[in-house]
Amino acid sequence: MNPLFAPLQVRSLALPNRIVMSPMTREHSPGGVPGPDVAAYYRRRADGGTGLVITEGVAIDHPTAVDSSNVPRLHGETALGGWRQVVDGVHEAGGRIVPQLWHVGPLWGAMGAVDPATTPMRPSGLWGRVGRTVYPDSYVERASVPTRAMTERDIEDVIAAYVRSARNAVDVGFDGIAIHAGHGYLLDAFLWESTNRRTDHWGGDLRRRTHFPVEVVRAVRREIGPDLPIFYRFSQHKQQDYGARIADTPDELSVVLGALVEAGVDVLDASIRRFDLPAFEGSDLTLAGWAKKLTGATSMAVGSVGLSKSLRDAGTPEPADLDGLLRRLDAQEFDLVAIGRLHLADPALARTLLGGGPVPTFDRERHEGRLH
């Protein structure tokens, strides 16, 4: 059997295959409300046989969750009504769907003008070390201006916002919860030493820097109960600095991921620019492979699957064979495969691969957007 098409059970979520549509920001929800076009977009992927759809990042119920009014939100009756249409359409097509809860944190204002009177949520008021970044210099200059550190009240408010939005997701009928905690966004910013210089119980050594993400997961788990799964996206790299790391060794990574799994995470979504790159020297094990090895949790690989190069490399990516992916999946190095751009190129990607068809071609000019 092709390992991509083996079923998988995660708590109450029964998946018919291991193919996941990766979250990709679209900004096609004016006023934060997903419309019929958004419902049709996700339904096409469910119709195409994808085992699980993870939505684009969705704003939690907090004033600085996202910096674009076209990013969908998961609060307010109009937006929730739109999401009910999305969920119902995916379910009618036989699919499963979870929302990715999102707070941009330090990156508030990086992609466009925002209200200057609104303070970004940053652990220590810092943007973080700037290395190779996706942002033009003008955005970096504006967004990296220091602001105040988050207060205890700020932290409490954000945790409560995650909880409210998770409850809304359950009430709308989603099949689980995904939390975006990578790429330099808010939860990741607490893990990264460059953005978390706090000296209270929310900062310090790596174990103490995990405190805030762990408390978010713990609070969400309490709210949604024991049945629905929690997916958790983490990364080493940040959008401020592709070379950033939260863990320099497997032992350090174990500190972070072990605490998250203990708090209630079921699936570790290991985001890296190329899924097959070794995570640490001395081993060819990938980041998703280490996540599973260190915790025993279900893990998901993501990053340029089926493409010859990563998104930010020059030139148009060419199709690449899936032999290496299938070998790793068959060896149970990881359990799920999240695929983004190829789902844009071919909504019926799962059926194409099941039928032995070629990896589709990704047209950068036609399909590329803000993919987070």
mmCIF file of C-alpha atoms in Angstrom:
data_model
loop_
_atom_site.group_PDB
_atom_site.id
_atom_site.type_symbol
_atom_site.label_atom_id
_atom_site.label_comp_id
_atom_site.label_asym_id
_atom_site.label_seq_id
_atom_site.Cartn_x
_atom_site.Cartn_y
_atom_site.Cartn_z
ATOM 1 C CA MET A 1 0.000 0.000 0.000
ATOM 2 C CA ASN A 2 1.118 3.525 -0.728
ATOM 3 C CA PRO A 3 1.768 4.872 2.800
ATOM 4 C CA LEU A 4 0.103 8.164 1.866
ATOM 5 C CA PHE A 5 -3.214 6.338 1.768
ATOM 6 C CA ALA A 6 -3.135 4.509 5.076
ATOM 7 C CA PRO A 7 -5.838 5.626 7.538
ATOM 8 C CA LEU A 8 -4.968 7.299 10.830
ATOM 9 C CA GLN A 9 -6.936 7.923 14.036
ATOM 10 C CA VAL A 10 -6.102 10.892 16.290
ATOM 11 C CA ARG A 11 -8.501 11.052 19.257
ATOM 12 C CA SER A 12 -11.966 11.330 17.645
ATOM 13 C CA LEU A 13 -10.566 12.359 14.256
ATOM 14 C CA ALA A 14 -10.538 9.487 11.750
ATOM 15 C CA LEU A 15 -8.467 10.318 8.680
ATOM 16 C CA PRO A 16 -8.778 8.233 5.489
ATOM 17 C CA ASN A 17 -5.248 9.104 4.369
ATOM 18 C CA ARG A 18 -2.115 10.976 5.442
ATOM 19 C CA ILE A 19 -2.478 13.943 3.058
ATOM 20 C CA VAL A 20 -3.172 17.282 4.746
ATOM 21 C CA MET A 21 -3.818 20.628 3.116
ATOM 22 C CA SER A 22 -1.327 22.955 4.770
ATOM 23 C CA PRO A 23 -2.488 26.368 6.043
ATOM 24 C CA MET A 24 -1.951 29.170 3.510
ATOM 25 C CA THR A 25 -2.903 32.774 4.175
ATOM 26 C CA ARG A 26 -5.215 34.094 1.433
ATOM 27 C CA GLU A 27 -6.725 37.424 2.606
ATOM 28 C CA HIS A 28 -9.949 36.684 0.733
ATOM 29 C CA SER A 29 -12.377 37.328 3.618
ATOM 30 C CA PRO A 30 -13.370 41.015 3.586
ATOM 31 C CA GLY A 31 -14.116 42.255 7.067
ATOM 32 C CA GLY A 32 -12.811 38.970 8.429
ATOM 33 C CA VAL A 33 -15.874 37.069 7.182
ATOM 34 C CA PRO A 34 -15.391 33.970 4.987
ATOM 35 C CA GLY A 35 -17.879 34.003 2.138
ATOM 36 C CA PRO A 36 -19.222 31.417 -0.334
ATOM 37 C CA ASP A 37 -15.993 31.599 -2.350
ATOM 38 C CA VAL A 38 -14.008 30.530 0.721
ATOM 39 C CA ALA A 39 -16.441 27.665 1.350
ATOM 40 C CA ALA A 40 -16.075 26.540 -2.268
ATOM 41 C CA TYR A 41 -12.258 26.788 -2.071
ATOM 42 C CA TYR A 42 -12.030 24.406 0.866
ATOM 43 C CA ARG A 43 -14.756 22.087 -0.378
ATOM 44 C CA ARG A 44 -12.859 21.526 -3.650
ATOM 45 C CA ARG A 45 -9.915 20.076 -1.692
ATOM 46 C CA ALA A 46 -12.224 17.818 0.323
ATOM 47 C CA ASP A 47 -13.911 16.735 -2.917
ATOM 48 C CA GLY A 48 -10.444 15.980 -4.234
ATOM 49 C CA GLY A 49 -9.821 13.374 -1.542
ATOM 50 C CA THR A 50 -7.516 15.283 0.837
ATOM 51 C CA GLY A 51 -7.643 13.573 4.218
ATOM 52 C CA LEU A 52 -7.610 16.754 6.315
ATOM 53 C CA VAL A 53 -7.920 20.438 5.503
ATOM 54 C CA ILE A 54 -6.212 22.893 7.854
ATOM 55 C CA THR A 55 -7.516 26.369 7.164
ATOM 56 C CA GLU A 56 -5.501 29.480 6.587
ATOM 57 C CA GLY A 57 -4.511 31.256 9.772
ATOM 58 C CA VAL A 58 -7.651 32.567 11.490
ATOM 59 C CA ALA A 59 -7.620 35.540 13.856
ATOM 60 C CA ILE A 60 -8.380 34.761 17.467
ATOM 61 C CA ASP A 61 -10.635 37.107 19.422
ATOM 62 C CA HIS A 62 -7.973 39.695 20.253
ATOM 63 C CA PRO A 63 -7.479 43.261 18.907
ATOM 64 C CA THR A 64 -3.956 42.673 17.543
ATOM 65 C CA ALA A 65 -4.369 39.079 16.412
ATOM 66 C CA VAL A 66 -3.862 39.927 12.723
ATOM 67 C CA ASP A 67 -2.980 43.089 10.824
ATOM 68 C CA SER A 68 -5.221 42.649 7.780
ATOM 69 C CA SER A 69 -8.996 43.066 7.684
ATOM 70 C CA ASN A 70 -9.137 40.472 4.894
ATOM 71 C CA VAL A 71 -7.840 37.664 7.093
ATOM 72 C CA PRO A 72 -10.794 35.636 8.428
ATOM 73 C CA ARG A 73 -11.566 35.762 12.137
ATOM 74 C CA LEU A 74 -13.060 33.175 14.465
ATOM 75 C CA HIS A 75 -15.324 35.433 16.487
ATOM 76 C CA GLY A 76 -18.463 37.433 15.808
ATOM 77 C CA GLU A 77 -21.734 35.941 14.595
ATOM 78 C CA THR A 78 -21.274 36.929 10.948
ATOM 79 C CA ALA A 79 -17.838 35.344 10.722
ATOM 80 C CA LEU A 80 -18.970 32.239 12.594
ATOM 81 C CA GLY A 81 -21.921 31.930 10.229
ATOM 82 C CA GLY A 82 -19.471 31.990 7.328
ATOM 83 C CA TRP A 83 -17.369 29.283 8.934
ATOM 84 C CA ARG A 84 -20.442 27.097 9.434
ATOM 85 C CA GLN A 85 -20.931 27.178 5.681
ATOM 86 C CA VAL A 86 -17.273 26.237 5.179
ATOM 87 C CA VAL A 87 -17.424 23.344 7.652
ATOM 88 C CA ASP A 88 -20.734 22.052 6.338
ATOM 89 C CA GLY A 89 -19.431 22.057 2.768
ATOM 90 C CA VAL A 90 -16.292 20.136 3.673
ATOM 91 C CA HIS A 91 -18.285 17.602 5.683
ATOM 92 C CA GLU A 92 -20.812 17.156 2.877
ATOM 93 C CA ALA A 93 -17.883 16.314 0.596
ATOM 94 C CA GLY A 94 -16.707 13.681 3.077
ATOM 95 C CA GLY A 95 -13.779 15.736 4.373
ATOM 96 C CA ARG A 96 -12.437 16.848 7.740
ATOM 97 C CA ILE A 97 -11.357 20.359 8.628
ATOM 98 C CA VAL A 98 -9.676 22.211 11.516
ATOM 99 C CA PRO A 99 -9.017 25.965 11.872
ATOM 100 C CA GLN A 100 -5.538 27.314 12.521
ATOM 101 C CA LEU A 101 -5.781 29.795 15.403
ATOM 102 C CA TRP A 102 -3.434 32.718 14.811
ATOM 103 C CA HIS A 103 -1.947 35.684 16.650
ATOM 104 C CA VAL A 104 0.864 37.447 14.762
ATOM 105 C CA GLY A 105 2.482 38.899 17.887
ATOM 106 C CA PRO A 106 5.701 40.787 17.075
ATOM 107 C CA LEU A 107 4.915 40.781 13.346
ATOM 108 C CA TRP A 108 1.886 43.065 13.803
ATOM 109 C CA GLY A 109 2.247 45.825 11.200
ATOM 110 C CA ALA A 110 4.972 44.091 9.205
ATOM 111 C CA MET A 111 2.877 43.669 6.061
ATOM 112 C CA GLY A 112 1.055 46.988 5.942
ATOM 113 C CA ALA A 113 -0.063 50.122 7.722
ATOM 114 C CA VAL A 114 -1.805 49.680 11.068
ATOM 115 C CA ASP A 115 -3.176 51.983 13.733
ATOM 116 C CA PRO A 116 -0.045 53.470 15.330
ATOM 117 C CA ALA A 117 -1.895 53.791 18.637
ATOM 118 C CA THR A 118 -2.254 50.007 18.846
ATOM 119 C CA THR A 119 0.612 48.235 20.598
ATOM 120 C CA PRO A 120 1.836 44.918 19.194
ATOM 121 C CA MET A 121 1.902 41.965 21.552
ATOM 122 C CA ARG A 122 5.597 41.203 22.077
ATOM 123 C CA PRO A 123 7.051 39.259 25.024
ATOM 124 C CA SER A 124 9.727 41.886 25.688
ATOM 125 C CA GLY A 125 8.722 44.605 23.256
ATOM 126 C CA LEU A 126 11.275 43.365 20.713
ATOM 127 C CA TRP A 127 11.033 42.389 17.033
ATOM 128 C CA GLY A 128 13.988 40.021 17.344
ATOM 129 C CA ARG A 129 17.273 39.548 15.566
ATOM 130 C CA VAL A 130 17.048 40.387 11.863
ATOM 131 C CA GLY A 131 18.699 37.978 9.458
ATOM 132 C CA ARG A 132 17.520 36.890 6.053
ATOM 133 C CA THR A 133 13.839 37.761 6.067
ATOM 134 C CA VAL A 134 10.787 37.674 3.808
ATOM 135 C CA TYR A 135 10.072 41.347 4.412
ATOM 136 C CA PRO A 136 11.343 44.370 2.452
ATOM 137 C CA ASP A 137 13.686 46.647 4.377
ATOM 138 C CA SER A 138 10.992 49.331 4.699
ATOM 139 C CA TYR A 139 8.663 46.914 6.524
ATOM 140 C CA VAL A 140 11.433 45.660 8.784
ATOM 141 C CA GLU A 141 12.410 49.219 9.699
ATOM 142 C CA ARG A 142 8.842 50.149 10.619
ATOM 143 C CA ALA A 143 7.826 46.963 12.399
ATOM 144 C CA SER A 144 11.038 46.439 14.342
ATOM 145 C CA VAL A 145 10.699 49.642 16.376
ATOM 146 C CA PRO A 146 10.715 48.525 20.051
ATOM 147 C CA THR A 147 7.420 48.630 21.946
ATOM 148 C CA ARG A 148 6.494 47.837 25.529
ATOM 149 C CA ALA A 149 6.675 44.324 26.912
ATOM 150 C CA MET A 150 3.439 42.417 27.460
ATOM 151 C CA THR A 151 1.937 42.847 30.891
ATOM 152 C CA GLU A 152 0.409 40.090 33.000
ATOM 153 C CA ARG A 153 -2.998 41.404 31.953
ATOM 154 C CA ASP A 154 -1.977 41.229 28.271
ATOM 155 C CA ILE A 155 -0.946 37.612 28.711
ATOM 156 C CA GLU A 156 -4.169 36.709 30.495
ATOM 157 C CA ASP A 157 -6.205 38.435 27.778
ATOM 158 C CA VAL A 158 -4.468 36.565 24.962
ATOM 159 C CA ILE A 159 -4.903 33.190 26.658
ATOM 160 C CA ALA A 160 -8.601 33.961 27.151
ATOM 161 C CA ALA A 161 -8.852 34.942 23.466
ATOM 162 C CA TYR A 162 -7.436 31.573 22.388
ATOM 163 C CA VAL A 163 -9.950 29.845 24.633
ATOM 164 C CA ARG A 164 -12.932 31.813 23.272
ATOM 165 C CA SER A 165 -11.924 31.134 19.695
ATOM 166 C CA ALA A 166 -11.338 27.440 20.361
ATOM 167 C CA ARG A 167 -14.835 27.229 21.861
ATOM 168 C CA ASN A 168 -16.221 29.002 18.782
ATOM 169 C CA ALA A 169 -14.478 26.445 16.571
ATOM 170 C CA VAL A 170 -16.081 23.574 18.464
ATOM 171 C CA ASP A 171 -19.496 25.215 18.298
ATOM 172 C CA VAL A 172 -19.162 25.787 14.542
ATOM 173 C CA GLY A 173 -18.452 22.077 14.045
ATOM 174 C CA PHE A 174 -14.733 21.899 13.259
ATOM 175 C CA ASP A 175 -13.052 18.519 13.747
ATOM 176 C CA GLY A 176 -10.240 19.752 15.980
ATOM 177 C CA ILE A 177 -8.028 22.759 16.658
ATOM 178 C CA ALA A 178 -4.739 23.828 15.075
ATOM 179 C CA ILE A 179 -2.529 26.434 16.737
ATOM 180 C CA HIS A 180 0.007 28.485 14.761
ATOM 181 C CA ALA A 181 3.041 28.723 17.003
ATOM 182 C CA GLY A 182 5.885 29.048 14.510
ATOM 183 C CA HIS A 183 7.572 31.520 12.166
ATOM 184 C CA GLY A 184 8.130 34.275 14.722
ATOM 185 C CA TYR A 185 4.457 34.781 15.624
ATOM 186 C CA LEU A 186 3.328 35.324 19.196
ATOM 187 C CA LEU A 187 3.661 31.874 20.778
ATOM 188 C CA ASP A 188 6.944 31.294 18.965
ATOM 189 C CA ALA A 189 8.207 34.663 20.146
ATOM 190 C CA PHE A 190 8.056 33.436 23.745
ATOM 191 C CA LEU A 191 10.250 30.458 22.823
ATOM 192 C CA TRP A 192 12.865 32.454 20.907
ATOM 193 C CA GLU A 193 15.562 33.962 23.103
ATOM 194 C CA SER A 194 15.912 36.938 20.747
ATOM 195 C CA THR A 195 12.326 38.074 21.411
ATOM 196 C CA ASN A 196 11.861 36.829 24.970
ATOM 197 C CA ARG A 197 14.190 38.639 27.371
ATOM 198 C CA ARG A 198 11.761 38.532 30.268
ATOM 199 C CA THR A 199 13.013 37.929 33.801
ATOM 200 C CA ASP A 200 9.681 36.864 35.311
ATOM 201 C CA HIS A 201 8.095 33.393 35.178
ATOM 202 C CA TRP A 202 7.279 33.878 31.464
ATOM 203 C CA GLY A 203 10.960 34.089 30.503
ATOM 204 C CA GLY A 204 14.452 32.934 31.382
ATOM 205 C CA ASP A 205 15.891 29.594 30.325
ATOM 206 C CA LEU A 206 14.294 27.476 27.609
ATOM 207 C CA ARG A 207 12.031 25.591 29.977
ATOM 208 C CA ARG A 208 10.664 28.846 31.405
ATOM 209 C CA ARG A 209 10.214 30.286 27.911
ATOM 210 C CA THR A 210 7.830 27.417 27.122
ATOM 211 C CA HIS A 211 5.497 28.531 29.917
ATOM 212 C CA PHE A 212 3.214 30.777 27.838
ATOM 213 C CA PRO A 213 2.707 28.377 24.877
ATOM 214 C CA VAL A 214 2.090 25.554 27.334
ATOM 215 C CA GLU A 215 -0.508 27.580 29.218
ATOM 216 C CA VAL A 216 -2.306 28.385 25.951
ATOM 217 C CA VAL A 217 -2.438 24.699 25.017
ATOM 218 C CA ARG A 218 -3.511 23.698 28.513
ATOM 219 C CA ALA A 219 -6.317 26.268 28.529
ATOM 220 C CA VAL A 220 -7.523 25.212 25.067
ATOM 221 C CA ARG A 221 -7.487 21.550 26.074
ATOM 222 C CA ARG A 222 -9.563 22.289 29.180
ATOM 223 C CA GLU A 223 -12.081 24.193 27.078
ATOM 224 C CA ILE A 224 -12.546 21.702 24.226
ATOM 225 C CA GLY A 225 -12.397 18.516 26.315
ATOM 226 C CA PRO A 226 -10.703 15.179 25.638
ATOM 227 C CA ASP A 227 -12.185 14.184 22.275
ATOM 228 C CA LEU A 228 -10.927 16.670 19.693
ATOM 229 C CA PRO A 229 -7.268 16.722 18.630
ATOM 230 C CA ILE A 230 -4.939 19.707 18.936
ATOM 231 C CA PHE A 231 -2.413 20.320 16.158
ATOM 232 C CA TYR A 232 0.537 22.568 17.006
ATOM 233 C CA ARG A 233 2.743 24.182 14.359
ATOM 234 C CA PHE A 234 6.281 24.944 15.500
ATOM 235 C CA SER A 235 9.418 25.966 13.630
ATOM 236 C CA GLN A 236 13.059 26.734 14.101
ATOM 237 C CA HIS A 237 13.216 29.562 11.511
ATOM 238 C CA LYS A 238 11.492 32.904 11.925
ATOM 239 C CA GLN A 239 10.280 35.349 9.324
ATOM 240 C CA GLN A 240 12.638 37.896 10.883
ATOM 241 C CA ASP A 241 15.556 35.474 10.519
ATOM 242 C CA TYR A 242 15.615 32.253 8.509
ATOM 243 C CA GLY A 243 18.635 31.081 10.495
ATOM 244 C CA ALA A 244 16.973 31.395 13.915
ATOM 245 C CA ARG A 245 16.589 28.369 16.159
ATOM 246 C CA ILE A 246 14.674 27.650 19.351
ATOM 247 C CA ALA A 247 16.714 24.495 19.967
ATOM 248 C CA ASP A 248 20.336 23.767 19.084
ATOM 249 C CA THR A 249 20.186 20.126 20.157
ATOM 250 C CA PRO A 250 17.615 17.318 20.334
ATOM 251 C CA ASP A 251 17.672 17.605 24.130
ATOM 252 C CA GLU A 252 16.653 21.256 23.925
ATOM 253 C CA LEU A 253 13.902 20.449 21.437
ATOM 254 C CA SER A 254 12.676 17.759 23.809
ATOM 255 C CA VAL A 255 12.226 20.355 26.565
ATOM 256 C CA VAL A 256 9.850 22.375 24.383
ATOM 257 C CA LEU A 257 7.918 19.622 22.634
ATOM 258 C CA GLY A 258 7.649 17.368 25.673
ATOM 259 C CA ALA A 259 5.998 20.131 27.682
ATOM 260 C CA LEU A 260 3.544 20.875 24.865
ATOM 261 C CA VAL A 261 2.529 17.244 24.445
ATOM 262 C CA GLU A 262 2.067 16.903 28.201
ATOM 263 C CA ALA A 263 -0.196 19.974 28.093
ATOM 264 C CA GLY A 264 -2.463 18.432 25.469
ATOM 265 C CA VAL A 265 -0.954 18.622 21.973
ATOM 266 C CA ASP A 266 -1.664 15.563 19.803
ATOM 267 C CA VAL A 267 -0.008 16.394 16.486
ATOM 268 C CA LEU A 268 3.295 18.262 16.160
ATOM 269 C CA ASP A 269 3.337 20.157 12.862
ATOM 270 C CA ALA A 270 7.052 20.593 12.161
ATOM 271 C CA SER A 271 7.346 23.560 9.818
ATOM 272 C CA ILE A 272 10.578 23.843 7.887
ATOM 273 C CA ARG A 273 11.359 25.348 4.501
ATOM 274 C CA ARG A 274 12.260 21.900 3.113
ATOM 275 C CA PHE A 275 10.703 18.946 4.920
ATOM 276 C CA ASP A 276 13.589 16.557 4.210
ATOM 277 C CA LEU A 277 16.468 18.614 5.626
ATOM 278 C CA PRO A 278 18.284 17.118 8.646
ATOM 279 C CA ALA A 279 17.324 18.989 11.799
ATOM 280 C CA PHE A 280 20.598 18.498 13.693
ATOM 281 C CA GLU A 281 24.167 17.593 12.845
ATOM 282 C CA GLY A 282 25.102 13.932 13.064
ATOM 283 C CA SER A 283 21.722 12.581 11.920
ATOM 284 C CA ASP A 284 19.631 12.703 8.751
ATOM 285 C CA LEU A 285 16.442 12.739 10.831
ATOM 286 C CA THR A 286 14.093 15.562 9.863
ATOM 287 C CA LEU A 287 12.452 18.037 12.223
ATOM 288 C CA ALA A 288 9.204 16.041 12.046
ATOM 289 C CA GLY A 289 11.199 12.870 12.669
ATOM 290 C CA TRP A 290 12.780 14.286 15.792
ATOM 291 C CA ALA A 291 9.397 15.538 17.024
ATOM 292 C CA LYS A 292 8.017 12.011 16.901
ATOM 293 C CA LYS A 293 11.150 10.343 18.256
ATOM 294 C CA LEU A 294 11.441 12.704 21.226
ATOM 295 C CA THR A 295 7.786 12.714 22.299
ATOM 296 C CA GLY A 296 6.056 9.685 20.802
ATOM 297 C CA ALA A 297 3.348 12.043 19.532
ATOM 298 C CA THR A 298 1.929 12.016 16.035
ATOM 299 C CA SER A 299 4.043 14.266 13.818
ATOM 300 C CA MET A 300 3.481 16.011 10.519
ATOM 301 C CA ALA A 301 6.077 16.963 7.908
ATOM 302 C CA VAL A 302 5.696 20.106 5.810
ATOM 303 C CA GLY A 303 7.859 22.182 3.508
ATOM 304 C CA SER A 304 8.233 22.121 -0.295
ATOM 305 C CA VAL A 305 6.785 18.617 -0.659
ATOM 306 C CA GLY A 306 6.878 17.613 -4.327
ATOM 307 C CA LEU A 307 8.843 20.714 -5.336
ATOM 308 C CA SER A 308 12.474 21.180 -6.256
ATOM 309 C CA LYS A 309 13.043 24.300 -4.153
ATOM 310 C CA SER A 310 11.495 26.263 -1.327
ATOM 311 C CA LEU A 311 9.127 29.166 -1.803
ATOM 312 C CA ARG A 312 11.610 31.995 -1.326
ATOM 313 C CA ASP A 313 14.335 30.603 -3.580
ATOM 314 C CA ALA A 314 14.788 32.275 -6.957
ATOM 315 C CA GLY A 315 12.977 30.867 -9.970
ATOM 316 C CA THR A 316 9.899 28.749 -10.395
ATOM 317 C CA PRO A 317 9.935 25.450 -8.456
ATOM 318 C CA GLU A 318 9.868 22.360 -10.663
ATOM 319 C CA PRO A 319 8.029 19.152 -9.724
ATOM 320 C CA ALA A 320 10.108 16.691 -7.705
ATOM 321 C CA ASP A 321 9.395 13.008 -7.148
ATOM 322 C CA LEU A 322 7.970 11.793 -3.857
ATOM 323 C CA ASP A 323 10.242 8.776 -3.419
ATOM 324 C CA GLY A 324 12.111 10.195 -0.432
ATOM 325 C CA LEU A 325 8.895 11.312 1.217
ATOM 326 C CA LEU A 326 7.313 7.885 0.790
ATOM 327 C CA ARG A 327 10.375 6.109 2.192
ATOM 328 C CA ARG A 328 10.338 8.254 5.323
ATOM 329 C CA LEU A 329 6.581 7.884 5.740
ATOM 330 C CA ASP A 330 6.759 4.136 5.242
ATOM 331 C CA ALA A 331 9.534 3.954 7.848
ATOM 332 C CA GLN A 332 7.188 5.832 10.240
ATOM 333 C CA GLU A 333 9.638 8.690 10.658
ATOM 334 C CA PHE A 334 6.521 10.898 10.684
ATOM 335 C CA ASP A 335 2.809 10.247 10.301
ATOM 336 C CA LEU A 336 1.215 13.005 8.216
ATOM 337 C CA VAL A 337 2.272 15.091 5.236
ATOM 338 C CA ALA A 338 1.080 18.691 4.929
ATOM 339 C CA ILE A 339 1.142 20.028 1.376
ATOM 340 C CA GLY A 340 0.461 23.649 0.495
ATOM 341 C CA ARG A 341 1.293 24.880 -2.993
ATOM 342 C CA LEU A 342 0.458 21.661 -4.805
ATOM 343 C CA HIS A 343 -3.049 21.902 -3.362
ATOM 344 C CA LEU A 344 -3.306 25.256 -5.126
ATOM 345 C CA ALA A 345 -2.096 23.759 -8.388
ATOM 346 C CA ASP A 346 -4.406 20.744 -8.150
ATOM 347 C CA PRO A 347 -7.434 20.737 -5.801
ATOM 348 C CA ALA A 348 -7.778 16.989 -6.508
ATOM 349 C CA LEU A 349 -4.167 16.369 -5.508
ATOM 350 C CA ALA A 350 -4.976 13.342 -3.349
ATOM 351 C CA ARG A 351 -6.868 11.635 -6.163
ATOM 352 C CA THR A 352 -4.099 12.483 -8.611
ATOM 353 C CA LEU A 353 -1.497 10.830 -6.390
ATOM 354 C CA LEU A 354 -3.741 7.864 -5.610
ATOM 355 C CA GLY A 355 -4.177 7.258 -9.329
ATOM 356 C CA GLY A 356 -0.434 7.328 -9.922
ATOM 357 C CA GLY A 357 -0.529 10.662 -11.709
ATOM 358 C CA PRO A 358 2.488 12.980 -11.880
ATOM 359 C CA VAL A 359 3.252 15.622 -9.287
ATOM 360 C CA PRO A 360 1.482 18.754 -10.591
ATOM 361 C CA THR A 361 3.370 21.823 -11.748
ATOM 362 C CA PHE A 362 3.205 24.875 -9.488
ATOM 363 C CA ASP A 363 2.926 28.155 -11.393
ATOM 364 C CA ARG A 364 4.458 30.800 -9.126
ATOM 365 C CA GLU A 365 2.860 33.801 -10.859
ATOM 366 C CA ARG A 366 -0.573 32.218 -10.880
ATOM 367 C CA HIS A 367 -0.653 30.677 -7.435
ATOM 368 C CA GLU A 368 1.763 32.437 -5.099
ATOM 369 C CA GLY A 369 0.312 34.534 -2.313
ATOM 370 C CA ARG A 370 1.155 35.152 1.311
ATOM 371 C CA LEU A 371 1.819 31.595 2.371
ATOM 372 C CA HIS A 372 2.388 31.298 6.119
#
